[in-house]
Short mmCIF file of C-alpha atoms in Angstrom, two decimals:
data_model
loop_
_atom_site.label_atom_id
_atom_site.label_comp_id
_atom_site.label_asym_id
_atom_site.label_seq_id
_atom_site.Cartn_x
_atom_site.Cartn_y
_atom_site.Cartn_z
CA UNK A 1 -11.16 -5.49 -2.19
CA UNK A 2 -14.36 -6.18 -0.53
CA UNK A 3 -16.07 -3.76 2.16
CA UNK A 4 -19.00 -4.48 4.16
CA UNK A 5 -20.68 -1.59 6.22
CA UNK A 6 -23.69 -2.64 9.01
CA UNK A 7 -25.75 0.63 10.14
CA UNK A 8 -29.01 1.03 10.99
CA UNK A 9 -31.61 2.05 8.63
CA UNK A 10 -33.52 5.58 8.87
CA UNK A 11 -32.36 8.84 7.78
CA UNK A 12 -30.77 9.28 11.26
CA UNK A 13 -28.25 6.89 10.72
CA UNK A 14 -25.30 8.49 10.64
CA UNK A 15 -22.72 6.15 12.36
CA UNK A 16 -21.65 2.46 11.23
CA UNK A 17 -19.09 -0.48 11.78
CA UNK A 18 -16.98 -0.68 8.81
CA UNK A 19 -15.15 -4.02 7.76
CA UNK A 20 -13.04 -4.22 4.80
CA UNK A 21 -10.18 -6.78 3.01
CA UNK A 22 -8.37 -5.51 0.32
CA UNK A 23 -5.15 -6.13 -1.52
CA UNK A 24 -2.08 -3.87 -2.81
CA UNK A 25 0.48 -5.01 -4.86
CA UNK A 26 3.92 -2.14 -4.09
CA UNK A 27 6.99 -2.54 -6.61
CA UNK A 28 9.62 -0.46 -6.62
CA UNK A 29 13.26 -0.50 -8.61
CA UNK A 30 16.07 1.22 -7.89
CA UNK A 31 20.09 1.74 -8.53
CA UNK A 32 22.94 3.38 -6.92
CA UNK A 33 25.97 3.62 -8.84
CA UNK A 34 29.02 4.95 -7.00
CA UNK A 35 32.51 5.57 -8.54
CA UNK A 36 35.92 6.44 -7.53
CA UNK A 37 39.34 6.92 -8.49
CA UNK A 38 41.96 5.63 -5.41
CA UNK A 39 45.96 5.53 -5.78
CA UNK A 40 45.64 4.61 -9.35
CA UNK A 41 42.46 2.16 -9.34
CA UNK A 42 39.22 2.57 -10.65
CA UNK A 43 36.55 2.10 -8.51
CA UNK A 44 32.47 1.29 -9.15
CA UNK A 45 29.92 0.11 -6.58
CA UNK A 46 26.43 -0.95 -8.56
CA UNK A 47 23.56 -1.36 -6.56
CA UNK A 48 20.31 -2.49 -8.05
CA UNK A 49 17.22 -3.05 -5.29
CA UNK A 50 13.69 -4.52 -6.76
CA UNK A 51 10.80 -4.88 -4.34
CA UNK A 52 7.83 -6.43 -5.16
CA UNK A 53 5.78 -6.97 -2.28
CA UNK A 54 1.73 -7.87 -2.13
CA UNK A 55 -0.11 -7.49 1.19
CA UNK A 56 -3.56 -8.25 2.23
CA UNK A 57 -5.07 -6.25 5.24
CA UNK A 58 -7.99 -6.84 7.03
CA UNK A 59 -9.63 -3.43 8.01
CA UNK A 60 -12.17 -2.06 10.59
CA UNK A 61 -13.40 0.60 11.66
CA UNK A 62 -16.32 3.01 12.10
CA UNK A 63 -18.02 5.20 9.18
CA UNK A 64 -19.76 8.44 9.59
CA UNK A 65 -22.00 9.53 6.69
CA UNK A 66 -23.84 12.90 5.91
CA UNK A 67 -27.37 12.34 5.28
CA UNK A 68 -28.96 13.86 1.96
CA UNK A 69 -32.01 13.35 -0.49
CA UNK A 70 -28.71 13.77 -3.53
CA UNK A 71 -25.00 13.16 -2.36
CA UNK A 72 -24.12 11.07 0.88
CA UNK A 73 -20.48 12.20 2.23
CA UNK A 74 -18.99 10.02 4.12
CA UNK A 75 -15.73 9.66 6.28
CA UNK A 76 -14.30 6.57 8.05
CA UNK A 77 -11.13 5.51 10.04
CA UNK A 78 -9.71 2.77 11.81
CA UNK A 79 -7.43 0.06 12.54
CA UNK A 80 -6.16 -2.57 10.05
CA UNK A 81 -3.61 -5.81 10.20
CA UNK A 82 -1.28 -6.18 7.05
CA UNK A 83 -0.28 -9.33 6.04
CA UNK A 84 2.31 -10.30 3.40
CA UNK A 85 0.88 -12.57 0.70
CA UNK A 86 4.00 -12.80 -1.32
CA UNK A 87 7.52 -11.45 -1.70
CA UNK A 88 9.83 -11.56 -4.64
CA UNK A 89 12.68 -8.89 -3.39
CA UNK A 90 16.60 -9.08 -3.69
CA UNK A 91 19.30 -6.87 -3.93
CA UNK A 92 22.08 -7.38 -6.18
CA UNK A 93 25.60 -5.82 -5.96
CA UNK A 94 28.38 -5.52 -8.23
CA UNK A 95 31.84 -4.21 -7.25
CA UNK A 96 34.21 -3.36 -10.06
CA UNK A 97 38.03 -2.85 -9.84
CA UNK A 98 39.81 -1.15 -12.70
CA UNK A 99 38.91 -4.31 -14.95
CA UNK A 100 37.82 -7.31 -12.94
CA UNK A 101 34.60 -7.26 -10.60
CA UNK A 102 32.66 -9.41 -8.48
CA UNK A 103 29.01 -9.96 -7.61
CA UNK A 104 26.63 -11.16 -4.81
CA UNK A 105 22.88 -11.44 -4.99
CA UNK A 106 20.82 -11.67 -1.57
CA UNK A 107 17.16 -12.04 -1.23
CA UNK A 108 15.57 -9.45 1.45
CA UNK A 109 13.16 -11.24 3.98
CA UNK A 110 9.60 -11.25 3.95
CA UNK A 111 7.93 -8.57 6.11
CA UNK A 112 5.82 -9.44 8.85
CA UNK A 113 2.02 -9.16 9.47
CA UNK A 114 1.90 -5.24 11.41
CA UNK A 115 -0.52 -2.84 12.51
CA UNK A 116 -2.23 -0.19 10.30
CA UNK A 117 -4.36 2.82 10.43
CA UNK A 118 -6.58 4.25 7.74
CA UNK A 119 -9.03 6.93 7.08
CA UNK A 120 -10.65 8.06 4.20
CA UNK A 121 -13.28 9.73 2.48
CA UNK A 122 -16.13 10.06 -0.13
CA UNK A 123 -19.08 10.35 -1.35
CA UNK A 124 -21.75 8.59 -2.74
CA UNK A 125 -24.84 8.86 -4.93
CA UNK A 126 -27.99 6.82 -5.05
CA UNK A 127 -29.32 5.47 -8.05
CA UNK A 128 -31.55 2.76 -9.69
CA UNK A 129 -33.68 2.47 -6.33
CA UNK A 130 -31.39 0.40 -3.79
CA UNK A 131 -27.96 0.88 -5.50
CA UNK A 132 -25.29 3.48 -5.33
CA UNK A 133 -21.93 4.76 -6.99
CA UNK A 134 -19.25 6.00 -4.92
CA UNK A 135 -15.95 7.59 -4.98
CA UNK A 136 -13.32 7.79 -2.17
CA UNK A 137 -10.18 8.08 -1.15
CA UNK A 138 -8.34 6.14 1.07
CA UNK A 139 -4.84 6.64 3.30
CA UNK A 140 -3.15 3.78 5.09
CA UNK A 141 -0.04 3.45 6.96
CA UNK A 142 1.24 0.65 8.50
CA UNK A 143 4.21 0.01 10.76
CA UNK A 144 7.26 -2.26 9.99
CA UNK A 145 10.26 -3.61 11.53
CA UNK A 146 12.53 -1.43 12.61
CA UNK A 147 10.68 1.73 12.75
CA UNK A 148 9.64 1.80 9.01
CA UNK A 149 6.70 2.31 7.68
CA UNK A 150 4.46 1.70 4.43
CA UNK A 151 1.98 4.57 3.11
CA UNK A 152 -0.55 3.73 0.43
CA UNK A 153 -3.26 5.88 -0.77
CA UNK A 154 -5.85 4.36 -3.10
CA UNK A 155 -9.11 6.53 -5.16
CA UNK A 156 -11.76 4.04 -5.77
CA UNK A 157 -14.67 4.76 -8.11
CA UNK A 158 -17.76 1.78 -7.58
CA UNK A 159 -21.12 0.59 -7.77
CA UNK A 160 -22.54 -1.12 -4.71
CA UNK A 161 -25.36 -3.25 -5.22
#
C-alpha cells in the first residue's frame, strides 16, 4: 500500500493526518458434505464455496506518535472506504441420490464499496539521517450487506524514505 502522514515538524509534534491506500487480496475454500439414509435411498448434499475477493480501501485518519531520541511509538485510527477491485466467487452444489446426481453452479455477487474502521500500532526507528524502519500492526473491519462484516489484520515491517 502507500501511506502518507503530514505533521508538523519539532519534537512537539505529536499529532498528524494520516492518509493511506492499500490492497488485500481474502480467499477462502470450503465444503460441506451432508449424508443421509431416507426410506431406502441414499442421500449426499456436496457443497464446495471458493471466495476470492481483492479490495482496495482508501484510509484516513489521525496518528499520534511518542516522541524519543531512539524508538518513536506510534498509534493511529480512523475511517476507511472499501472497494471491490475484483471477484472470482461461486458456489457449486452437487446432490446425489442412491446412484444418479445432479449439479448447479452459481456465481455469488460482487460486494459493494462499505465503510471501515482501523487502528493500529507501531513503532519506528530512525536511521541513516532522514530515514526510518517501522513495524506495525494494523486491524480493519468493514461492514457488508446484510449485517456482515470483513476483519483483516496486517504486520508490516518498512523503510520510509
Amino acid at each position: 500500500g502507500i501511506l502518507g502522514l503530514l505533521s508538523g515538524r519539532g519534537p512537539a509534534s505529536i499529532l498528524g493526518f494520516q492518509g493511506e491506500l492499500a490492497f488485500t487480496q481474502a480467499r477462502f475454500n470450503a465444503a460441506f458434505v451432508y449424508t443421509n439414509d431416507v426410506g431406502g435411498y441414499s442421500l449426499r448434499d456436496v457443497v464446495q464455496t471458493n471466495l476470492d475477493y481483492s479490495f482496495l480501501t482508501l484510509r484516513a485518519g489521525l496518528r499520534l506518535t511518542g516522541r524519543s531520541h531512539k524508538v518513536n511509538p506510534y498509534f493511529s485510527f480512523g475511517l476507511g472506504c472499501q472497494m471491490p477491485s475484483s471477484s472470482k466467487s461461486m458456489v457449486k452444489i452437487r446432490r446425489e441420490i442412491n446412484n444418479s446426481y445432479e449439479e448447479d453452479t452459481f456465481e455469488l455477487p460482487q460486494p459493494e464499496s462499505s465503510l471501515a474502521l482501523w487502528a493500529g500500532g507501531g513503532v519506528k526507528k530512525n536511521v541513516f539521517g532522514k530515514h526510518a524502519l517501522f513495524l506495525d500492526a494494523n486491524y480493519e473491519q468493514s461492514f457488508v450487506a446484510n449485517g456482515g462484516k470483513i476483519r483483516s489484520l496486517a504486520i508490516r515491517l518498512g523503510f520510509l524514505f
